[in-house]
Coordinates of C-alpha atoms in Angstrom, one line a residue:
Chain A
M1 CA 235.7 334.1 52.6
S2 CA 233.0 333.3 54.8
E3 CA 233.3 330.3 57.3
T4 CA 231.9 327.2 56.3
T5 CA 232.1 323.6 57.7
L6 CA 233.3 320.7 55.7
T7 CA 230.0 319.1 55.7
E8 CA 228.3 322.3 54.4
T9 CA 230.9 322.6 51.6
V10 CA 230.2 319.0 50.4
A11 CA 226.5 319.5 51.0
R12 CA 226.5 322.6 49.0
D13 CA 228.1 320.9 46.0
F14 CA 226.3 317.6 46.3
G15 CA 222.9 318.4 47.7
P16 CA 220.3 320.9 47.3
P17 CA 221.5 324.5 48.3
P18 CA 220.8 325.3 51.8
G19 CA 218.9 328.3 52.8
K20 CA 215.7 330.1 51.2
P21 CA 215.0 330.0 47.5
S22 CA 216.6 333.0 46.0
R23 CA 214.3 333.7 43.3
Q24 CA 211.0 332.0 42.1
K25 CA 210.3 333.9 38.9
G26 CA 212.5 333.9 36.0
D27 CA 211.9 330.4 34.7
G28 CA 213.1 331.2 31.3
T29 CA 216.3 332.7 32.5
K30 CA 217.4 329.8 34.7
W31 CA 217.1 327.6 31.7
F32 CA 218.9 329.9 29.6
F33 CA 221.8 329.6 32.0
V34 CA 221.7 325.8 32.5
G35 CA 220.1 324.7 29.3
P36 CA 222.9 324.8 26.9
A37 CA 225.2 322.5 29.0
I38 CA 222.5 320.1 29.5
I39 CA 221.7 319.7 25.8
W40 CA 225.3 319.6 24.8
I41 CA 225.8 316.6 27.3
L42 CA 222.8 315.0 26.1
L43 CA 223.8 315.4 22.5
F44 CA 227.2 314.1 22.9
T45 CA 226.7 311.3 25.4
L46 CA 223.1 310.1 25.1
F47 CA 223.1 309.9 21.4
P48 CA 226.3 307.9 21.2
L49 CA 225.1 305.7 24.0
L50 CA 221.9 304.9 22.1
Y51 CA 223.9 304.5 18.9
A52 CA 226.4 302.0 20.7
M53 CA 223.1 300.2 22.1
R54 CA 222.1 299.6 18.5
T55 CA 225.6 298.6 17.5
S56 CA 225.7 296.0 20.4
F57 CA 222.9 293.9 18.5
Y58 CA 224.9 293.7 15.3
A59 CA 227.6 291.2 14.3
F60 CA 230.7 293.0 12.7
R61 CA 233.5 291.6 10.7
S62 CA 236.6 293.7 10.1
G63 CA 234.6 296.9 10.9
K64 CA 231.6 296.2 8.6
M65 CA 228.1 295.7 10.0
L66 CA 227.0 292.3 8.9
R67 CA 223.6 291.4 10.4
W68 CA 221.3 291.6 13.4
V69 CA 222.3 289.1 16.0
E70 CA 219.8 289.9 18.9
F71 CA 221.5 289.4 22.3
D72 CA 224.3 287.3 21.0
N73 CA 227.0 289.9 21.8
Y74 CA 225.8 290.0 25.4
R75 CA 225.5 286.2 25.6
N76 CA 229.2 285.9 24.4
L77 CA 230.2 288.2 27.3
F78 CA 229.4 285.4 29.9
S79 CA 230.7 282.4 27.9
D80 CA 234.1 284.3 27.3
E81 CA 236.5 282.9 30.0
A82 CA 239.3 285.6 29.0
L83 CA 236.8 288.4 29.7
I84 CA 235.8 286.8 33.0
A85 CA 239.4 286.3 34.0
N86 CA 239.9 289.8 32.9
L87 CA 237.2 291.3 35.1
Q88 CA 238.5 289.5 38.1
R89 CA 242.0 290.8 37.3
T90 CA 240.7 294.3 36.9
I91 CA 238.8 294.2 40.3
I92 CA 241.8 293.1 42.0
Y93 CA 243.8 296.0 40.4
V94 CA 241.2 298.5 41.5
I95 CA 240.9 297.2 45.1
V96 CA 244.6 297.1 45.5
V97 CA 245.5 300.6 43.9
V98 CA 242.5 302.3 45.4
A99 CA 243.2 300.9 48.9
V100 CA 247.0 301.9 48.7
E101 CA 246.3 305.3 47.4
M102 CA 243.7 306.0 50.1
V103 CA 245.7 304.8 53.1
L104 CA 249.0 306.3 51.8
G105 CA 247.4 309.8 50.8
F106 CA 245.5 310.1 54.1
L107 CA 248.4 309.1 56.3
L108 CA 250.6 311.6 54.4
A109 CA 247.9 314.3 54.6
L110 CA 247.6 313.5 58.5
L111 CA 251.5 313.8 58.7
F112 CA 251.8 316.9 57.0
N113 CA 248.8 318.6 58.6
R114 CA 250.8 321.1 60.6
Q115 CA 252.1 324.6 60.5
M116 CA 255.5 324.2 58.6
R117 CA 257.3 325.9 55.9
G118 CA 257.8 323.0 53.6
V119 CA 254.1 322.2 53.2
S120 CA 253.0 324.6 50.5
S121 CA 256.1 323.7 48.2
L122 CA 255.1 320.0 48.9
R123 CA 251.6 320.6 47.7
T124 CA 253.0 322.4 44.6
I125 CA 255.1 319.5 43.7
M126 CA 252.5 316.8 44.6
V127 CA 250.2 318.6 41.9
L128 CA 252.7 317.6 39.2
P129 CA 251.9 313.8 38.9
L130 CA 248.0 314.6 38.4
F131 CA 248.9 316.5 35.4
A132 CA 251.3 313.9 33.8
S133 CA 250.0 312.3 30.6
P134 CA 249.3 308.7 31.3
I135 CA 250.5 307.5 28.1
A136 CA 253.8 309.3 28.7
L137 CA 253.9 307.7 32.0
G138 CA 253.5 304.1 30.7
Y139 CA 256.5 304.7 28.5
L140 CA 258.4 306.3 31.3
G141 CA 257.6 303.4 33.5
K142 CA 258.8 301.0 30.9
T143 CA 262.4 302.5 30.9
I144 CA 262.4 303.0 34.9
F145 CA 261.5 299.4 35.3
Y146 CA 263.7 298.1 32.6
E147 CA 265.0 294.9 33.7
I148 CA 268.8 295.2 32.6
D149 CA 270.3 298.2 34.2
G150 CA 267.1 300.2 34.6
P151 CA 267.3 302.6 37.6
V152 CA 265.0 300.4 40.0
N153 CA 266.8 297.2 39.4
R154 CA 270.1 299.0 39.8
A155 CA 269.0 300.3 43.2
I156 CA 267.9 296.9 44.1
E157 CA 271.1 295.5 43.2
A158 CA 273.1 298.1 44.9
L159 CA 271.3 297.4 48.1
G160 CA 272.3 293.7 47.6
G161 CA 269.1 292.2 46.2
N162 CA 268.6 290.4 42.9
A163 CA 267.1 291.9 39.9
V164 CA 263.5 291.9 39.5
P165 CA 261.8 290.6 36.4
W166 CA 259.5 293.7 36.3
L167 CA 258.1 293.4 32.8
S168 CA 258.7 289.8 32.0
N169 CA 257.3 288.1 35.0
P170 CA 253.3 288.2 35.1
T171 CA 253.1 289.0 38.8
W172 CA 255.9 291.8 38.7
A173 CA 254.4 293.4 35.5
F174 CA 251.0 293.6 37.4
V175 CA 252.8 295.2 40.4
A176 CA 254.7 297.6 38.0
I177 CA 251.6 299.0 36.4
M178 CA 250.0 299.4 39.8
V179 CA 253.1 301.4 40.9
V180 CA 252.5 303.9 38.2
D181 CA 248.8 304.2 39.0
I182 CA 249.9 304.8 42.8
W183 CA 252.6 307.3 41.8
Q184 CA 250.0 309.3 39.8
W185 CA 247.0 309.2 42.1
T186 CA 248.2 309.2 45.7
P187 CA 248.8 312.9 45.3
F188 CA 245.3 313.5 44.6
V189 CA 244.0 311.5 47.8
F190 CA 246.7 313.6 49.6
L191 CA 245.8 317.0 48.3
V192 CA 241.9 316.6 48.9
S193 CA 242.5 315.0 52.3
L194 CA 245.1 317.8 53.5
A195 CA 242.6 320.5 52.2
G196 CA 239.8 318.7 54.2
L197 CA 241.8 318.3 57.4
Q198 CA 242.8 322.0 57.4
G199 CA 239.2 322.8 57.0
L200 CA 238.2 321.1 60.0
P201 CA 237.3 323.1 63.2
Q202 CA 240.3 323.1 65.4
D203 CA 238.5 323.6 68.6
I204 CA 237.1 320.2 69.0
T205 CA 240.4 318.5 68.6
E206 CA 242.0 320.8 71.1
A207 CA 239.3 320.4 73.6
A208 CA 239.7 316.6 73.2
E209 CA 243.6 316.9 73.6
V210 CA 243.0 318.8 76.8
D211 CA 240.7 316.2 78.2
G212 CA 243.3 313.7 77.6
A213 CA 242.3 311.9 74.5
S214 CA 245.3 310.1 72.9
A215 CA 246.2 311.0 69.2
F216 CA 244.6 307.7 68.0
Q217 CA 241.5 308.4 70.0
R218 CA 241.3 311.9 68.5
L219 CA 241.6 310.4 64.9
R220 CA 239.1 307.7 65.4
S221 CA 236.3 309.6 67.1
I222 CA 236.8 313.0 65.9
T223 CA 238.9 313.4 62.7
L224 CA 237.6 310.3 60.7
P225 CA 233.9 311.0 61.4
L226 CA 234.3 314.7 60.3
M227 CA 236.3 313.7 57.2
A228 CA 234.0 310.8 56.3
P229 CA 232.1 312.7 53.6
I230 CA 235.1 313.7 52.0
L231 CA 236.9 310.6 52.0
W232 CA 233.9 308.7 50.7
L233 CA 233.8 311.1 47.8
I234 CA 237.7 310.7 47.1
L235 CA 236.9 306.9 47.3
L236 CA 234.1 307.2 44.8
L237 CA 236.1 309.0 42.2
R238 CA 239.3 307.0 42.5
T239 CA 237.3 303.7 42.2
I240 CA 235.6 304.8 39.1
D241 CA 238.8 306.1 37.6
A242 CA 240.7 303.0 38.2
F243 CA 238.0 300.9 36.5
K244 CA 238.7 303.1 33.6
V245 CA 242.5 302.7 33.2
V246 CA 243.5 302.1 29.6
D247 CA 246.5 304.4 28.6
I248 CA 249.1 303.1 31.2
V249 CA 248.4 299.6 29.9
I250 CA 248.6 300.5 26.3
S251 CA 252.1 302.3 26.6
M252 CA 253.7 300.3 29.3
T253 CA 252.9 296.5 28.7
L254 CA 250.2 296.2 26.0
G255 CA 248.5 293.7 28.4
G256 CA 251.4 291.4 28.6
P257 CA 253.4 289.4 29.4
G258 CA 250.6 286.9 28.2
R259 CA 247.5 288.6 29.5
A260 CA 248.9 289.4 33.1
T261 CA 248.3 293.2 32.8
E262 CA 245.4 293.1 30.4
L263 CA 242.8 295.3 32.2
Y264 CA 239.3 295.5 31.3
G265 CA 239.3 299.0 29.8
F266 CA 242.2 298.0 27.6
Y267 CA 240.1 294.7 26.8
I268 CA 237.2 296.7 25.3
F269 CA 239.6 299.1 23.5
R270 CA 241.3 296.2 21.8
T271 CA 238.1 294.6 20.8
A272 CA 237.1 297.8 19.0
R273 CA 240.4 299.0 17.7
R274 CA 242.5 295.9 17.0
F275 CA 239.7 293.5 16.0
F276 CA 237.3 295.8 14.8
N277 CA 234.5 293.9 16.4
Y278 CA 232.2 297.0 17.2
G279 CA 229.3 295.0 18.3
A280 CA 231.2 293.0 20.9
A281 CA 232.9 296.0 22.1
A282 CA 229.7 298.0 22.5
A283 CA 228.3 295.1 24.6
Q284 CA 231.5 295.0 26.6
G285 CA 231.2 298.7 27.2
Y286 CA 227.9 298.4 28.5
L287 CA 228.9 295.8 31.0
L288 CA 231.6 298.3 32.2
L289 CA 229.0 301.1 32.3
F290 CA 226.7 298.7 34.3
I291 CA 229.5 297.8 36.9
V292 CA 230.4 301.5 37.4
M293 CA 226.7 302.4 37.7
V294 CA 226.2 300.0 40.4
L295 CA 229.3 301.1 42.3
V296 CA 228.1 304.7 42.0
S297 CA 224.8 304.0 43.4
L298 CA 226.4 301.9 46.2
L299 CA 228.9 304.6 47.3
W300 CA 226.5 307.4 46.4
S301 CA 223.8 306.5 48.9
R302 CA 226.6 306.2 51.5
I303 CA 227.7 309.7 50.6
K304 CA 224.2 310.9 50.7
N305 CA 223.3 309.1 53.8
L306 CA 226.1 311.0 55.7
Y307 CA 224.9 314.1 54.2
D308 CA 221.4 313.6 55.2
T309 CA 222.3 312.8 59.0
D310 CA 224.4 315.9 59.2
E311 CA 221.5 317.9 57.8
A312 CA 219.1 316.4 60.4
E313 CA 221.4 317.1 63.2
A314 CA 221.7 320.5 62.3
R315 CA 218.1 321.2 62.6
Chain B
M1 CA 266.2 329.3 65.6
S2 CA 267.3 329.7 69.1
D3 CA 263.6 329.4 70.1
Y4 CA 263.6 326.3 68.3
F5 CA 266.5 324.8 70.1
E6 CA 265.0 326.0 73.4
R7 CA 261.8 323.9 72.6
I8 CA 263.8 321.1 71.8
R9 CA 265.8 321.2 74.9
R10 CA 262.7 321.1 76.8
H11 CA 260.9 318.4 75.0
P12 CA 263.8 316.1 73.5
S13 CA 261.1 313.7 71.9
R14 CA 260.1 316.5 69.5
L15 CA 263.4 316.3 67.8
A16 CA 262.7 312.6 66.8
G17 CA 259.4 313.7 65.4
D18 CA 260.7 316.6 63.5
I19 CA 263.4 314.5 61.9
F20 CA 260.8 311.9 61.0
I21 CA 258.7 314.5 59.3
I22 CA 261.8 315.9 57.5
F23 CA 262.8 312.6 56.6
M24 CA 259.2 311.8 55.1
L25 CA 259.2 315.1 53.3
I26 CA 262.5 314.2 51.5
V27 CA 261.2 310.8 50.6
V28 CA 257.8 312.1 49.2
I29 CA 259.5 314.6 47.1
A30 CA 262.1 312.3 45.8
W31 CA 259.4 309.8 45.0
T32 CA 257.4 312.3 43.1
L33 CA 260.1 314.0 41.3
F34 CA 262.3 311.1 40.4
P35 CA 260.4 309.8 37.4
L36 CA 260.2 313.3 35.9
Y37 CA 263.9 314.0 36.4
W38 CA 264.7 310.5 34.9
A39 CA 262.8 311.5 31.7
F40 CA 264.6 314.8 31.5
I41 CA 268.2 313.6 31.9
N42 CA 267.4 310.6 29.4
S43 CA 266.5 313.4 26.9
I44 CA 269.9 315.3 27.0
K45 CA 272.1 312.0 27.3
F46 CA 274.0 310.4 24.4
P47 CA 273.1 306.8 24.1
Y48 CA 276.5 305.6 25.6
D49 CA 275.7 307.5 28.6
V50 CA 272.3 306.2 29.3
Y51 CA 273.7 303.1 31.0
G52 CA 275.8 304.7 33.5
A53 CA 274.4 305.6 36.8
T54 CA 275.0 309.3 36.1
W55 CA 272.8 311.8 37.5
I56 CA 274.4 315.2 37.2
P57 CA 274.8 316.9 33.7
W58 CA 278.3 318.4 32.9
L59 CA 279.9 316.9 36.1
Q60 CA 279.0 313.2 35.3
F61 CA 278.2 313.4 31.5
E62 CA 278.3 315.7 28.7
P63 CA 274.7 316.8 28.1
T64 CA 273.3 317.3 24.4
T65 CA 270.4 319.1 22.9
K66 CA 270.8 317.1 19.7
F67 CA 267.8 314.8 20.3
W68 CA 265.6 317.8 21.2
R69 CA 266.7 319.5 18.0
E70 CA 266.1 316.4 16.0
L71 CA 262.7 316.0 17.6
L72 CA 261.7 319.7 16.9
D73 CA 262.8 319.4 13.3
Q74 CA 260.3 317.0 12.4
R75 CA 257.3 318.3 10.8
E76 CA 254.9 315.8 12.2
I77 CA 256.0 316.7 15.8
R78 CA 255.4 320.4 15.0
N79 CA 252.1 319.7 13.6
A80 CA 251.1 317.5 16.7
L81 CA 252.1 320.3 18.8
K82 CA 249.8 322.6 16.9
N83 CA 247.1 320.1 16.9
S84 CA 247.4 319.5 20.8
L85 CA 247.4 323.3 21.4
I86 CA 244.1 323.6 19.3
I87 CA 242.4 320.7 21.0
S88 CA 243.4 321.8 24.5
I89 CA 242.7 325.4 24.2
G90 CA 239.6 324.9 22.1
A91 CA 238.2 322.4 24.5
A92 CA 239.0 324.5 27.6
T93 CA 237.3 327.6 26.0
L94 CA 234.2 325.6 25.1
A95 CA 233.9 323.7 28.2
L96 CA 234.3 327.1 30.3
F97 CA 231.7 328.8 28.1
L98 CA 229.0 326.2 28.6
G99 CA 230.3 325.3 32.2
T100 CA 230.2 328.9 33.5
L101 CA 226.7 329.5 32.3
A102 CA 225.5 326.4 34.0
A103 CA 227.4 327.0 37.2
Y104 CA 225.8 330.6 37.5
G105 CA 222.4 329.1 37.0
L106 CA 222.9 326.5 39.5
A107 CA 224.3 328.8 41.9
R108 CA 221.6 331.6 41.6
F109 CA 218.5 330.0 40.8
R110 CA 216.3 327.4 42.6
F111 CA 215.3 324.3 40.6
K112 CA 212.5 322.0 41.4
D113 CA 212.3 318.6 39.7
P114 CA 215.2 318.0 39.1
S115 CA 216.5 320.0 42.1
N116 CA 219.8 321.9 42.1
G117 CA 221.6 319.0 43.8
S118 CA 220.4 316.4 41.5
L119 CA 221.3 318.6 38.4
T120 CA 224.7 319.1 40.0
T121 CA 225.2 315.3 40.6
W122 CA 224.0 314.7 37.0
F123 CA 226.8 316.9 35.6
L124 CA 229.4 315.3 38.1
S125 CA 228.1 311.9 36.9
Q126 CA 229.4 312.6 33.4
R127 CA 232.8 311.8 34.8
V128 CA 231.6 308.4 35.4
L129 CA 231.1 307.3 31.9
P130 CA 234.1 305.6 30.8
P131 CA 235.4 307.2 27.5
V132 CA 236.4 303.6 26.1
I133 CA 232.7 303.1 25.8
F134 CA 232.3 305.8 23.5
V135 CA 235.3 304.9 21.3
T136 CA 233.2 302.7 18.9
P137 CA 230.2 305.0 18.6
F138 CA 232.2 308.1 18.1
Y139 CA 234.3 306.5 15.7
L140 CA 231.4 305.2 13.6
L141 CA 229.5 308.4 14.0
A142 CA 232.4 310.6 12.8
R143 CA 233.0 308.4 9.9
E144 CA 229.5 308.5 8.8
L145 CA 229.2 312.3 9.2
G146 CA 232.7 312.7 7.3
L147 CA 231.3 310.7 4.5
R148 CA 228.3 313.0 4.2
G149 CA 230.6 316.0 4.1
V150 CA 229.6 317.6 7.4
P151 CA 232.2 320.1 8.1
F152 CA 234.4 319.9 11.3
L153 CA 232.9 316.6 12.5
G154 CA 234.4 313.9 10.4
L155 CA 237.3 311.5 11.3
D156 CA 240.8 313.1 11.4
S157 CA 239.7 316.5 12.4
V158 CA 240.9 318.6 15.4
W159 CA 237.4 320.2 15.7
T160 CA 235.9 316.8 16.4
L161 CA 238.4 316.3 19.3
V162 CA 237.8 319.7 20.6
L163 CA 234.2 318.9 20.8
L164 CA 234.6 315.6 22.5
N165 CA 237.2 316.8 25.1
A166 CA 234.9 319.6 26.1
T167 CA 232.1 317.4 26.6
F168 CA 234.0 314.8 28.9
N169 CA 235.6 317.7 31.1
L170 CA 232.5 319.9 31.3
P171 CA 231.8 318.7 34.8
F172 CA 235.1 320.4 36.1
P173 CA 234.0 324.1 35.4
V174 CA 230.4 323.3 36.4
I175 CA 231.5 321.9 40.0
I176 CA 234.2 324.5 40.5
L177 CA 232.4 327.6 39.4
T178 CA 229.2 326.8 41.1
Q179 CA 231.0 326.8 44.3
M180 CA 232.5 330.2 43.5
F181 CA 229.4 332.0 42.5
R182 CA 227.9 330.9 45.6
E183 CA 230.5 332.7 47.6
I184 CA 229.7 336.0 46.0
P185 CA 227.4 337.9 48.5
K186 CA 224.0 338.2 47.1
E187 CA 223.8 341.9 48.2
I188 CA 226.2 342.8 45.5
E189 CA 224.0 341.3 42.8
E190 CA 220.8 342.6 44.2
A191 CA 222.1 346.2 44.4
A192 CA 222.8 346.0 40.6
Q193 CA 219.3 344.5 40.0
V194 CA 217.9 347.7 41.9
D195 CA 219.9 349.8 39.5
G196 CA 218.0 348.1 36.5
A197 CA 220.7 345.7 35.3
S198 CA 219.3 342.6 33.6
R199 CA 220.2 339.1 35.0
L200 CA 222.7 338.7 31.9
E201 CA 224.4 341.9 32.6
I202 CA 224.7 341.1 36.2
F203 CA 226.2 337.8 35.2
Y204 CA 228.9 339.0 32.9
K205 CA 229.6 342.6 34.5
I206 CA 229.4 341.6 38.2
A207 CA 229.7 338.0 38.8
L208 CA 232.1 336.9 36.2
P209 CA 235.0 339.2 37.1
L210 CA 234.6 338.3 40.8
V211 CA 235.1 334.5 39.9
A212 CA 238.2 335.1 37.8
P213 CA 240.5 332.7 39.9
G214 CA 238.0 330.0 39.4
L215 CA 237.8 330.7 35.7
V216 CA 241.5 330.2 35.5
V217 CA 241.5 327.0 37.5
A218 CA 238.9 325.4 35.4
F219 CA 240.6 326.5 32.2
V220 CA 243.9 325.1 33.3
I221 CA 242.3 321.8 34.5
V222 CA 240.2 321.2 31.4
M223 CA 243.3 322.3 29.1
A224 CA 245.7 319.9 30.9
F225 CA 243.3 316.9 30.8
S226 CA 242.5 317.5 27.2
W227 CA 246.1 317.8 26.4
N228 CA 246.8 314.3 27.8
E229 CA 243.8 312.5 26.5
Y230 CA 244.8 309.6 24.3
I231 CA 241.8 307.1 23.8
L232 CA 239.5 309.4 21.9
A233 CA 242.5 311.0 19.9
V234 CA 243.8 307.8 18.6
T235 CA 240.3 306.9 17.6
I236 CA 239.5 310.1 15.6
A237 CA 242.9 311.2 14.5
V238 CA 244.3 309.4 11.4
K239 CA 246.9 311.7 10.1
N240 CA 246.6 315.3 9.9
A241 CA 245.0 315.6 13.4
I242 CA 247.3 313.5 15.4
P243 CA 248.1 315.2 18.7
I244 CA 251.1 314.7 21.0
P245 CA 249.9 311.7 23.1
V246 CA 249.3 309.8 19.9
I247 CA 252.7 310.8 18.7
I248 CA 254.5 309.4 21.7
A249 CA 252.7 306.2 21.6
G250 CA 254.9 305.6 18.4
A251 CA 258.2 306.4 20.3
E252 CA 259.0 302.8 20.6
S253 CA 261.2 301.2 17.9
T254 CA 261.2 297.5 17.1
R255 CA 264.8 297.1 18.2
G256 CA 264.2 297.7 21.7
I257 CA 263.6 300.7 23.8
D258 CA 265.0 304.0 22.5
Y259 CA 265.8 306.0 25.7
Q260 CA 266.2 309.2 24.0
A261 CA 262.9 309.1 22.0
V262 CA 261.3 308.1 25.1
G263 CA 262.8 310.6 27.1
T264 CA 262.3 313.7 24.7
R265 CA 258.9 312.7 23.8
T266 CA 257.7 312.1 27.4
V267 CA 259.2 315.4 28.5
L268 CA 257.5 317.2 25.6
A269 CA 254.1 315.6 26.7
L270 CA 254.7 316.3 30.4
L271 CA 256.1 319.9 30.2
P272 CA 253.1 322.1 29.0
P273 CA 250.8 320.7 31.8
A274 CA 253.5 320.8 34.3
I275 CA 254.5 324.3 33.6
I276 CA 250.8 325.4 33.8
A277 CA 250.2 323.3 37.0
L278 CA 253.2 324.9 38.7
V279 CA 252.2 328.4 37.8
A280 CA 248.7 328.2 38.9
S281 CA 249.2 325.4 41.5
R282 CA 247.9 327.5 44.4
Y283 CA 244.5 327.9 42.5
I284 CA 244.6 324.4 41.2
I285 CA 244.8 322.8 44.6
R286 CA 241.6 324.6 45.4
G287 CA 239.9 323.7 42.4
L288 CA 241.0 320.0 42.5
S289 CA 239.7 319.4 46.0
L290 CA 236.1 320.0 44.8
G291 CA 235.0 322.4 47.3
A292 CA 236.8 321.0 50.3
V293 CA 239.2 323.8 50.8
K294 CA 238.5 327.3 52.0
G295 CA 240.0 330.3 50.0

């Protein structure tokens, strides 16, 4: 495999390809390769999105389209107090979960970024949570956090603590679903960070060590700047995915107790599938899409900026 | 080993560091594996054993395959397994077909307006779309298409789920394989072109075999994610097309939590992707890291 730096690898995937144009002729051929996938995605996303747009201007009752109501469904979004409380809850969830996963995953990657026999088997094991079905995990979480004699409470009691009301107390239930999310996705941050760390050029860090830079200094002024594009990318992907969480809530708490664990994705899902109010669900969906798009453009420019400066320095 | 002790003798502080690393290794592995092991032992325990703190089969409790046999005897479970296999393999095949073509195009041709970068970004951005937004339009569209007698695309059809899962997972093959195609030296393909091979022949006779590991990764990732997909499945499937994740969502009974049902069904849902992940883990780590790892 050819030697490539981290930024080059990122740049290759998320920017224009470096180097000279390979071939100018063959316009038809290149669209033969890329065209089908583009048409496919447009067909299956753009068309439903337009359809949802139309739906969002109608009132529904038990799944039947009643009448054109203009922007009523959108106006209702901002007068619905439950929805606003819900968004706040979701934002707290996203911030906490993503922060914990990023810090924990990156620290573990730093810790295990060394030549030792256990690392490859650790990586193999860490792949497992990523492939666990979230809906199954929710049910599993329910049995693990079961309040009477569940394994977590039993461990707490064995250590001399009091049983925690994991599923009946609003705050603890919120913590419990966060723990499940963290269990599943910290390995993602860990695996990608570790891969990134092992791709870093070793000589710079070694030179700094010889010059007497402390471990913390090396981390702050060498490792972190070099890892920045990868870390921003992980942050972007994790934030988007955390906003979309529905499955764990459905199987673990159904939004309860009360509305303590009702995240926004679940809220939309329930509007559509429990109350059959497709118009409102479409409007709620567009609000989520808007939020995610804003996030993407904010973080994307960050990733792109980092990439652009690297490119400028290279010249 | 003696080298190791020698090193420790010279730098006693290293020992504390090594012990810490080993301790963390054990903590991380235990934390990761515990839920999976918990699901597994519950699936082989009789109800009266569930509440005892017993962890080792045969020594601490008598394991049973009773609940597994009961589970696999149910026709709806076997049907759900079949549906899940069709959905995951079908979606992976379709996504790989479209994605590999696109990836080769992005890796080997120069695009202007939109550039290669924006095209790749656009493919990646499909991951941004929350599937929950599509619940309503897909349901209404499938209902309408079904009523009009369009084959394969109605409600309660596994083929609808194949198409939808392929769409939402298409970014994975595109990103993974674009990277892999770029790593093939151009000279190999140019030599074939001199020999008179067409672009398409070069693609499937030369480039495709060289990215075989990438094809495996992309296939496995799309397959596992389609296997686990719940929201679209519960929207489209009504009866015949119900896959495993929708079945496990019914594991809860009204009289409280049924450890055996949760145990067997969650293990049933976790097992196939887990086995695949373990078998192909080396490649998957590379694929999941989105181009950050060198081969």
